[in-house]
């Protein structure tokens, strides 16, 4: 199939968004100012588990500048309990009412004329706690007699289920080898440099609420926010701001919403609540999975993979707002790029006294990649098969796509061998093997890692509920919309329904429209719609935005172009099918003098009704909703989860590390990522996403962890303790090579690539560190590989 | 509440008078009292560097300084870089060209840190660049394009005859 000649799509067009942002003019939520604005601060629990006996706010109310002090029960006059995706009764409030269940849970909020005064007031609030026994270890939490977090549940195991796909018993009984590993993926969080924030303004006279925020989903499920604020769904206007990063943490900022919303309703004044970093680290729902895997891979003597068993304990924290969240996602690719016909996947979702899980880039498929690739490496070692060869042998072949995996999810296309071979060819592996040999003699330990992983993209909402047989709200729509207008003077305006998260929707959408109309993308103006003017858009997340916005922009372009041609045909007295668009003009094919500029046609369409076809509405614009290109429902018996994440990218990463066995410090010397995200819309932007994801992956591999002690006290409550990668942690030269196996299901054949760096890098780095420490016989089965852990693993190995 | 104090700070070449509590952070004074919201606050404990501004030409964490400490001093923020007609400073142009930002929230801190580096060292090595930016956190880019941006800015500024950036903005 010939590749289309493209002018704009596929080019590294510079970003639209940048000049204003660089000049310091971008409006982020904390930049929003309103007359009479009040500022909120939140008092948070120092206990991991306690009853609230009483709260005395009298002194706080007397602090100068304070307008309102609100406790949990008082807030319930204005807002409801937190909306929840789960079917179980797990009640959560933005401000705790009678009980706190994690360190950092809100117990009161203050609105004052300044944040300083609000914080002063918080210090004056007297809370009488009755401490309860906390439980911070999920295995302890599962025991009978453990402190129970919710009276509405029978135990802290809020959900457990095992799904079986294919003939698992058959696969395991006929297998000649069975590789087992117990693996640990620790709790980590998104930590965007900008925290979550809300400015909420209640007008009691029109009974309407206006909210500025950095949340997502205001054009998808705004009614969730409206219901939360006890506002009619058509009287809530949510206005987006630029978002200073999210990585999954700002999908639904319901707690902040409720706090600001309750305070604005109580005071009748606009209220701003911006989390500070302590708020965000302790209480934002930016937390990823926290898992214990018992994993087994069944294979035959010659290395053919036959079956996979994964049993997982996942520590969800104190609440279950997003239900299985990061386990729905994990069913998209548990068998990876391999032809594995049978899968057993069991989860136990356990509640403990920690902040709850939300979503964090990778959304549960990252530890899934870790579990699988560790098993594959273990199999290679035990069977004495080269790890690359073992992968090639089991890869799904190019002619097997679209490939239906055991869970029911489909992989659209791929060429995994090509990606692996390219990585090995470009990874300077022979050089580094020689270096490894040479340096070992000097007592230095270099390792070369390899990981071949899927990067599923473009989620369908079915993954949020299909673990339930009777889900409370089994939605199946996961759309994205844009509006394209050409004004009376030929000016293009593209209005997006999604927010700006740091990926580049404006730039990509403009490239698509530019391609469709043959105009310069820089002439296209871009706007972001609010929740009352935008059409259905699920926004960024799940690596979906480039795919979905490309489809939406193309669809809107085609609708507008159709009308443009109909009107032009009438004006040129030709048939629409004889027209073409060339250099900004509509003209009759073969008769180039019979032409009109887009601007001239637009002018007529807008203002000269009597000159255009009688059945045309005046104007020249269209809104297009691009629905998920391939979603199917799960079967009733859940032996087939349906296609829910079928646009699947793939990558092979080859990092080189040095490990100091004395200190446990790991330096990443070099990094190669070969990435196949289908058709690449903008190579420079995609590379930026991959490198950024790799940096987060280095964090996951070496630095990042939420540490709670046995009393549920959060030890990593600041950036001094929760460590984010710096420029020194990322190697000087991260090479990203793009391969392109287009998707058959999307416009342009594009696939998503936003999460891939973070979904593959930790796994590749584990492999590299294990390779470095091979002389010590250390096996890596836990992330992050902190210096203390590495040193103790070496010590344990020596002792064996 | 302590009595407020009168301060006078020159920001981006313009004198500003303020009446502030002693504990008012410089970051809050710039953002709220002066309306210069280009300086961002990411952590309020001096780790992330998003709030970096120049105080008498030296990079500082505005979240760790009180506004009163800037009394009688000069401050330069990101708003002092570009010309008001929309032309970007070469450092900003380089970040744009090299895709040195994604969400843009940490970017003003990196721009000011880069400005300080290039004032002191017109041809920094990659090592110099990494050292200079090592105390600024970026969660989006993975730093590689930031290093490229600084390198490109240095090249641009050493080849062009760039006058000292005029501070008469705002």
mmCIF file of C-alpha atoms in Angstrom, chain A residues 155-441:
data_model
loop_
_atom_site.group_PDB
_atom_site.id
_atom_site.type_symbol
_atom_site.label_atom_id
_atom_site.label_comp_id
_atom_site.label_asym_id
_atom_site.label_seq_id
_atom_site.Cartn_x
_atom_site.Cartn_y
_atom_site.Cartn_z
ATOM 1 C CA UNK A 155 -13.217 -7.124 55.280
ATOM 2 C CA UNK A 156 -10.420 -5.042 53.823
ATOM 3 C CA UNK A 157 -10.440 -7.248 50.725
ATOM 4 C CA UNK A 158 -12.822 -5.037 48.831
ATOM 5 C CA UNK A 159 -12.758 -7.173 45.698
ATOM 6 C CA UNK A 160 -11.279 -10.409 44.573
ATOM 7 C CA UNK A 161 -11.749 -12.381 41.435
ATOM 8 C CA UNK A 162 -9.830 -14.735 39.195
ATOM 9 C CA UNK A 163 -10.446 -14.739 35.482
ATOM 10 C CA UNK A 164 -9.465 -17.601 33.246
ATOM 11 C CA UNK A 165 -8.940 -17.341 29.525
ATOM 12 C CA UNK A 166 -8.144 -20.306 27.320
ATOM 13 C CA UNK A 167 -7.168 -23.735 28.607
ATOM 14 C CA UNK A 168 -4.966 -22.787 31.540
ATOM 15 C CA UNK A 169 -4.859 -26.183 33.207
ATOM 16 C CA UNK A 170 -4.095 -27.851 29.902
ATOM 17 C CA UNK A 171 -1.271 -25.449 29.166
ATOM 18 C CA UNK A 172 0.307 -25.935 32.570
ATOM 19 C CA UNK A 173 -0.061 -29.699 32.594
ATOM 20 C CA UNK A 174 1.484 -30.192 29.187
ATOM 21 C CA UNK A 175 4.302 -27.751 29.821
ATOM 22 C CA UNK A 176 7.720 -29.214 30.359
ATOM 23 C CA UNK A 177 8.924 -26.158 32.253
ATOM 24 C CA UNK A 178 7.339 -23.837 34.714
ATOM 25 C CA UNK A 179 9.146 -20.613 35.609
ATOM 26 C CA UNK A 180 7.990 -18.939 38.804
ATOM 27 C CA UNK A 181 8.673 -15.557 40.252
ATOM 28 C CA UNK A 182 7.384 -13.472 43.131
ATOM 29 C CA UNK A 183 7.602 -9.849 42.117
ATOM 30 C CA UNK A 184 7.073 -6.529 43.854
ATOM 31 C CA UNK A 185 6.101 -3.207 42.255
ATOM 32 C CA UNK A 186 6.018 -0.435 44.837
ATOM 33 C CA UNK A 187 3.657 2.492 45.175
ATOM 34 C CA UNK A 188 4.614 5.507 43.085
ATOM 35 C CA UNK A 189 2.830 8.650 42.011
ATOM 36 C CA UNK A 190 2.591 11.103 39.174
ATOM 37 C CA UNK A 191 3.981 14.219 40.915
ATOM 38 C CA UNK A 192 3.429 16.721 38.120
ATOM 39 C CA UNK A 193 5.252 19.975 38.830
ATOM 40 C CA UNK A 194 1.877 21.718 38.943
ATOM 41 C CA UNK A 195 -0.529 20.491 41.593
ATOM 42 C CA UNK A 196 -4.314 20.199 41.242
ATOM 43 C CA UNK A 197 -6.329 23.366 41.604
ATOM 44 C CA UNK A 198 -9.835 24.788 41.369
ATOM 45 C CA UNK A 199 -11.448 28.201 41.284
ATOM 46 C CA UNK A 200 -15.137 27.758 41.969
ATOM 47 C CA UNK A 201 -17.672 30.555 41.744
ATOM 48 C CA UNK A 202 -21.252 30.026 42.838
ATOM 49 C CA UNK A 203 -23.914 32.509 41.820
ATOM 50 C CA UNK A 204 -26.885 31.993 44.103
ATOM 51 C CA UNK A 205 -29.010 34.327 41.967
ATOM 52 C CA UNK A 206 -28.818 32.260 38.807
ATOM 53 C CA UNK A 207 -28.117 29.093 40.810
ATOM 54 C CA UNK A 208 -25.205 28.353 38.578
ATOM 55 C CA UNK A 209 -21.659 27.318 39.217
ATOM 56 C CA UNK A 210 -18.616 28.340 37.201
ATOM 57 C CA UNK A 211 -15.408 26.447 37.806
ATOM 58 C CA UNK A 212 -11.925 26.912 36.417
ATOM 59 C CA UNK A 213 -9.659 23.964 36.966
ATOM 60 C CA UNK A 214 -6.959 21.713 35.631
ATOM 61 C CA UNK A 215 -9.197 18.668 35.629
ATOM 62 C CA UNK A 216 -9.979 16.540 32.599
ATOM 63 C CA UNK A 217 -13.313 15.058 31.544
ATOM 64 C CA UNK A 218 -15.359 18.262 31.678
ATOM 65 C CA UNK A 219 -16.580 17.546 28.159
ATOM 66 C CA UNK A 220 -17.035 13.855 28.862
ATOM 67 C CA UNK A 221 -18.729 13.342 32.204
ATOM 68 C CA UNK A 222 -19.316 16.859 33.561
ATOM 69 C CA UNK A 223 -22.448 15.595 35.284
ATOM 70 C CA UNK A 224 -20.189 13.755 37.733
ATOM 71 C CA UNK A 225 -18.965 17.133 38.954
ATOM 72 C CA UNK A 226 -22.408 18.706 38.821
ATOM 73 C CA UNK A 227 -23.944 15.929 40.903
ATOM 74 C CA UNK A 228 -21.081 16.197 43.357
ATOM 75 C CA UNK A 229 -21.769 19.915 43.788
ATOM 76 C CA UNK A 230 -25.541 19.402 43.929
ATOM 77 C CA UNK A 231 -25.934 21.632 40.920
ATOM 78 C CA UNK A 232 -28.231 20.839 37.969
ATOM 79 C CA UNK A 233 -26.145 19.280 35.230
ATOM 80 C CA UNK A 234 -26.910 22.124 32.842
ATOM 81 C CA UNK A 235 -25.897 24.826 35.305
ATOM 82 C CA UNK A 236 -22.280 23.932 35.749
ATOM 83 C CA UNK A 237 -19.723 25.548 33.511
ATOM 84 C CA UNK A 238 -16.238 24.142 33.684
ATOM 85 C CA UNK A 239 -13.501 26.195 32.083
ATOM 86 C CA UNK A 240 -10.142 24.635 31.297
ATOM 87 C CA UNK A 241 -6.736 26.164 31.983
ATOM 88 C CA UNK A 242 -3.342 25.112 30.793
ATOM 89 C CA UNK A 243 -2.336 22.087 32.826
ATOM 90 C CA UNK A 244 1.177 21.796 34.228
ATOM 91 C CA UNK A 245 1.433 18.060 33.674
ATOM 92 C CA UNK A 246 -0.860 15.311 34.856
ATOM 93 C CA UNK A 247 0.360 11.825 33.953
ATOM 94 C CA UNK A 248 -3.050 10.538 34.912
ATOM 95 C CA UNK A 249 -3.439 12.417 38.174
ATOM 96 C CA UNK A 250 -5.792 15.124 36.968
ATOM 97 C CA UNK A 251 -8.538 13.115 35.292
ATOM 98 C CA UNK A 252 -11.192 13.768 37.916
ATOM 99 C CA UNK A 253 -10.070 16.087 40.672
ATOM 100 C CA UNK A 254 -13.177 15.467 42.730
ATOM 101 C CA UNK A 255 -11.822 16.093 46.238
ATOM 102 C CA UNK A 256 -10.433 19.529 45.398
ATOM 103 C CA UNK A 257 -13.605 20.262 43.491
ATOM 104 C CA UNK A 258 -15.814 19.490 46.424
ATOM 105 C CA UNK A 259 -13.733 21.560 48.827
ATOM 106 C CA UNK A 260 -13.767 24.661 46.655
ATOM 107 C CA UNK A 261 -17.375 24.029 45.649
ATOM 108 C CA UNK A 262 -18.621 23.718 49.200
ATOM 109 C CA UNK A 263 -16.801 26.857 50.275
ATOM 110 C CA UNK A 264 -18.087 28.969 47.385
ATOM 111 C CA UNK A 265 -21.628 27.878 48.076
ATOM 112 C CA UNK A 266 -21.249 28.585 51.773
ATOM 113 C CA UNK A 267 -19.705 32.029 51.279
ATOM 114 C CA UNK A 268 -21.317 33.170 48.050
ATOM 115 C CA UNK A 269 -17.850 34.278 46.922
ATOM 116 C CA UNK A 270 -15.464 32.673 44.451
ATOM 117 C CA UNK A 271 -13.013 30.354 46.160
ATOM 118 C CA UNK A 272 -9.638 29.199 44.956
ATOM 119 C CA UNK A 273 -8.133 25.983 46.250
ATOM 120 C CA UNK A 274 -4.700 25.062 44.943
ATOM 121 C CA UNK A 275 -3.057 22.040 46.503
ATOM 122 C CA UNK A 276 0.375 22.795 47.768
ATOM 123 C CA UNK A 277 2.991 20.099 47.327
ATOM 124 C CA UNK A 278 2.327 18.568 50.734
ATOM 125 C CA UNK A 279 -1.381 18.367 49.901
ATOM 126 C CA UNK A 280 -0.600 16.782 46.566
ATOM 127 C CA UNK A 281 1.891 14.211 47.785
ATOM 128 C CA UNK A 282 -0.248 13.101 50.690
ATOM 129 C CA UNK A 283 -3.749 13.303 49.333
ATOM 130 C CA UNK A 284 -3.962 13.636 45.574
ATOM 131 C CA UNK A 285 -5.167 10.552 43.758
ATOM 132 C CA UNK A 286 -2.052 10.334 41.652
ATOM 133 C CA UNK A 287 -0.918 7.005 42.975
ATOM 134 C CA UNK A 288 -0.106 4.043 40.766
ATOM 135 C CA UNK A 289 -0.411 0.343 41.493
ATOM 136 C CA UNK A 290 1.179 -1.206 44.591
ATOM 137 C CA UNK A 291 1.447 -4.873 43.760
ATOM 138 C CA UNK A 292 2.691 -8.280 44.828
ATOM 139 C CA UNK A 293 2.775 -10.719 41.933
ATOM 140 C CA UNK A 294 2.966 -14.477 42.067
ATOM 141 C CA UNK A 295 3.742 -15.180 38.470
ATOM 142 C CA UNK A 296 4.240 -18.376 36.520
ATOM 143 C CA UNK A 297 5.068 -18.989 32.898
ATOM 144 C CA UNK A 298 4.490 -22.435 31.422
ATOM 145 C CA UNK A 299 6.611 -23.362 28.459
ATOM 146 C CA UNK A 300 7.857 -26.310 26.517
ATOM 147 C CA UNK A 301 11.433 -27.530 26.321
ATOM 148 C CA UNK A 302 12.101 -25.671 23.120
ATOM 149 C CA UNK A 303 11.013 -22.381 24.710
ATOM 150 C CA UNK A 304 7.494 -22.099 23.341
ATOM 151 C CA UNK A 305 5.309 -20.181 25.799
ATOM 152 C CA UNK A 306 2.118 -22.030 26.608
ATOM 153 C CA UNK A 307 0.419 -20.358 29.533
ATOM 154 C CA UNK A 308 0.654 -17.573 32.077
ATOM 155 C CA UNK A 309 -0.623 -17.382 35.636
ATOM 156 C CA UNK A 310 -0.658 -14.100 37.503
ATOM 157 C CA UNK A 311 -1.979 -13.759 41.027
ATOM 158 C CA UNK A 312 -1.783 -10.279 42.381
ATOM 159 C CA UNK A 313 -2.366 -8.573 45.670
ATOM 160 C CA UNK A 314 -2.878 -4.863 45.040
ATOM 161 C CA UNK A 315 -2.866 -2.323 47.853
ATOM 162 C CA UNK A 316 -5.489 0.213 46.846
ATOM 163 C CA UNK A 317 -5.162 2.431 49.911
ATOM 164 C CA UNK A 318 -8.051 3.637 52.007
ATOM 165 C CA UNK A 319 -10.719 4.081 49.334
ATOM 166 C CA UNK A 320 -11.799 2.478 46.084
ATOM 167 C CA UNK A 321 -13.086 5.486 44.153
ATOM 168 C CA UNK A 322 -11.835 4.364 40.755
ATOM 169 C CA UNK A 323 -12.641 0.704 41.400
ATOM 170 C CA UNK A 324 -10.191 -1.672 39.772
ATOM 171 C CA UNK A 325 -8.948 1.214 37.662
ATOM 172 C CA UNK A 326 -5.443 0.064 37.019
ATOM 173 C CA UNK A 327 -6.453 -3.605 36.782
ATOM 174 C CA UNK A 328 -8.929 -3.101 33.997
ATOM 175 C CA UNK A 329 -6.128 -1.538 32.084
ATOM 176 C CA UNK A 330 -3.778 -4.379 32.915
ATOM 177 C CA UNK A 331 -5.970 -6.840 31.015
ATOM 178 C CA UNK A 332 -5.145 -5.099 27.754
ATOM 179 C CA UNK A 333 -1.760 -6.758 27.330
ATOM 180 C CA UNK A 334 -0.853 -9.189 30.113
ATOM 181 C CA UNK A 335 0.481 -11.709 27.596
ATOM 182 C CA UNK A 336 2.618 -9.012 26.020
ATOM 183 C CA UNK A 337 3.824 -9.333 22.447
ATOM 184 C CA UNK A 338 3.873 -13.102 22.751
ATOM 185 C CA UNK A 339 1.686 -15.873 21.462
ATOM 186 C CA UNK A 340 0.483 -17.168 24.808
ATOM 187 C CA UNK A 341 -2.846 -18.955 24.498
ATOM 188 C CA UNK A 342 -3.883 -19.349 28.106
ATOM 189 C CA UNK A 343 -4.030 -16.899 30.968
ATOM 190 C CA UNK A 344 -5.144 -17.034 34.548
ATOM 191 C CA UNK A 345 -5.361 -13.587 36.136
ATOM 192 C CA UNK A 346 -6.404 -13.219 39.750
ATOM 193 C CA UNK A 347 -6.610 -10.037 41.768
ATOM 194 C CA UNK A 348 -7.173 -9.241 45.403
ATOM 195 C CA UNK A 349 -7.854 -5.554 45.929
ATOM 196 C CA UNK A 350 -6.960 -4.733 49.512
ATOM 197 C CA UNK A 351 -7.642 -1.567 51.453
ATOM 198 C CA UNK A 352 -5.068 -0.110 53.859
ATOM 199 C CA UNK A 353 -4.505 3.184 55.633
ATOM 200 C CA UNK A 354 -2.836 5.005 52.758
ATOM 201 C CA UNK A 355 -3.997 7.492 50.142
ATOM 202 C CA UNK A 356 -6.004 5.676 47.489
ATOM 203 C CA UNK A 357 -4.798 4.707 44.047
ATOM 204 C CA UNK A 358 -5.808 6.812 41.085
ATOM 205 C CA UNK A 359 -4.118 6.602 37.704
ATOM 206 C CA UNK A 360 -0.470 7.046 36.861
ATOM 207 C CA UNK A 361 1.030 6.811 33.386
ATOM 208 C CA UNK A 362 1.016 3.152 32.442
ATOM 209 C CA UNK A 363 -2.098 2.714 34.536
ATOM 210 C CA UNK A 364 -1.388 -0.831 35.650
ATOM 211 C CA UNK A 365 0.085 -2.234 32.466
ATOM 212 C CA UNK A 366 3.541 -1.103 33.595
ATOM 213 C CA UNK A 367 3.841 -3.645 36.424
ATOM 214 C CA UNK A 368 2.231 -6.140 34.053
ATOM 215 C CA UNK A 369 5.095 -5.614 31.627
ATOM 216 C CA UNK A 370 7.519 -6.062 34.520
ATOM 217 C CA UNK A 371 6.011 -9.367 35.596
ATOM 218 C CA UNK A 372 5.992 -10.834 32.121
ATOM 219 C CA UNK A 373 9.444 -9.742 31.025
ATOM 220 C CA UNK A 374 11.013 -10.965 34.285
ATOM 221 C CA UNK A 375 9.471 -14.357 33.602
ATOM 222 C CA UNK A 376 10.759 -14.337 30.039
ATOM 223 C CA UNK A 377 14.269 -13.458 31.206
ATOM 224 C CA UNK A 378 14.061 -16.144 33.877
ATOM 225 C CA UNK A 379 12.953 -18.667 31.263
ATOM 226 C CA UNK A 380 15.851 -17.688 29.006
ATOM 227 C CA UNK A 381 18.251 -18.239 31.870
ATOM 228 C CA UNK A 382 16.781 -21.546 33.004
ATOM 229 C CA UNK A 383 16.513 -22.994 29.508
ATOM 230 C CA UNK A 384 19.840 -21.559 28.349
ATOM 231 C CA UNK A 385 18.213 -19.827 25.404
ATOM 232 C CA UNK A 386 19.372 -16.396 24.283
ATOM 233 C CA UNK A 387 16.825 -13.843 25.610
ATOM 234 C CA UNK A 388 16.393 -12.177 22.220
ATOM 235 C CA UNK A 389 15.984 -15.506 20.484
ATOM 236 C CA UNK A 390 13.401 -16.643 23.033
ATOM 237 C CA UNK A 391 11.417 -13.480 22.371
ATOM 238 C CA UNK A 392 11.592 -13.819 18.606
ATOM 239 C CA UNK A 393 10.421 -17.384 18.836
ATOM 240 C CA UNK A 394 7.296 -16.398 20.726
ATOM 241 C CA UNK A 395 6.449 -13.052 19.142
ATOM 242 C CA UNK A 396 3.122 -12.748 17.397
ATOM 243 C CA UNK A 397 3.951 -12.735 13.691
ATOM 244 C CA UNK A 398 3.104 -9.848 11.345
ATOM 245 C CA UNK A 399 0.648 -12.013 9.417
ATOM 246 C CA UNK A 400 -1.316 -12.852 12.564
ATOM 247 C CA UNK A 401 -2.776 -9.356 13.041
ATOM 248 C CA UNK A 402 -5.357 -8.229 14.026
ATOM 249 C CA UNK A 403 -4.527 -10.584 16.866
ATOM 250 C CA UNK A 404 -7.016 -11.492 19.514
ATOM 251 C CA UNK A 405 -5.310 -12.023 22.851
ATOM 252 C CA UNK A 406 -6.649 -14.482 25.442
ATOM 253 C CA UNK A 407 -8.402 -11.689 27.393
ATOM 254 C CA UNK A 408 -10.319 -10.679 24.289
ATOM 255 C CA UNK A 409 -8.434 -7.487 23.682
ATOM 256 C CA UNK A 410 -7.188 -7.177 20.130
ATOM 257 C CA UNK A 411 -3.793 -5.996 18.941
ATOM 258 C CA UNK A 412 -4.270 -4.146 15.676
ATOM 259 C CA UNK A 413 -0.891 -4.551 14.003
ATOM 260 C CA UNK A 414 2.777 -4.940 14.780
ATOM 261 C CA UNK A 415 6.136 -6.182 13.706
ATOM 262 C CA UNK A 416 7.903 -7.063 16.906
ATOM 263 C CA UNK A 417 10.838 -8.903 15.369
ATOM 264 C CA UNK A 418 11.676 -5.904 13.239
ATOM 265 C CA UNK A 419 11.699 -3.654 16.315
ATOM 266 C CA UNK A 420 13.835 -6.091 18.320
ATOM 267 C CA UNK A 421 16.297 -6.595 15.508
ATOM 268 C CA UNK A 422 16.634 -2.852 15.025
ATOM 269 C CA UNK A 423 17.268 -2.370 18.740
ATOM 270 C CA UNK A 424 19.937 -5.019 18.770
ATOM 271 C CA UNK A 425 21.566 -3.663 15.642
ATOM 272 C CA UNK A 426 21.635 -0.105 16.955
ATOM 273 C CA UNK A 427 22.226 -0.837 20.628
ATOM 274 C CA UNK A 428 26.022 -1.111 20.395
ATOM 275 C CA UNK A 429 25.671 -4.368 22.246
ATOM 276 C CA UNK A 430 28.930 -5.906 21.106
ATOM 277 C CA UNK A 431 30.810 -2.818 22.225
ATOM 278 C CA UNK A 432 29.171 -2.912 25.618
ATOM 279 C CA UNK A 433 29.706 -6.666 26.055
ATOM 280 C CA UNK A 434 33.403 -6.062 25.490
ATOM 281 C CA UNK A 435 33.337 -3.193 27.947
ATOM 282 C CA UNK A 436 31.497 -5.384 30.418
ATOM 283 C CA UNK A 437 34.215 -8.048 30.237
ATOM 284 C CA UNK A 438 36.991 -5.509 30.492
ATOM 285 C CA UNK A 439 35.510 -3.618 33.397
ATOM 286 C CA UNK A 440 34.656 -6.693 35.427
ATOM 287 C CA UNK A 441 38.376 -7.306 35.710
#
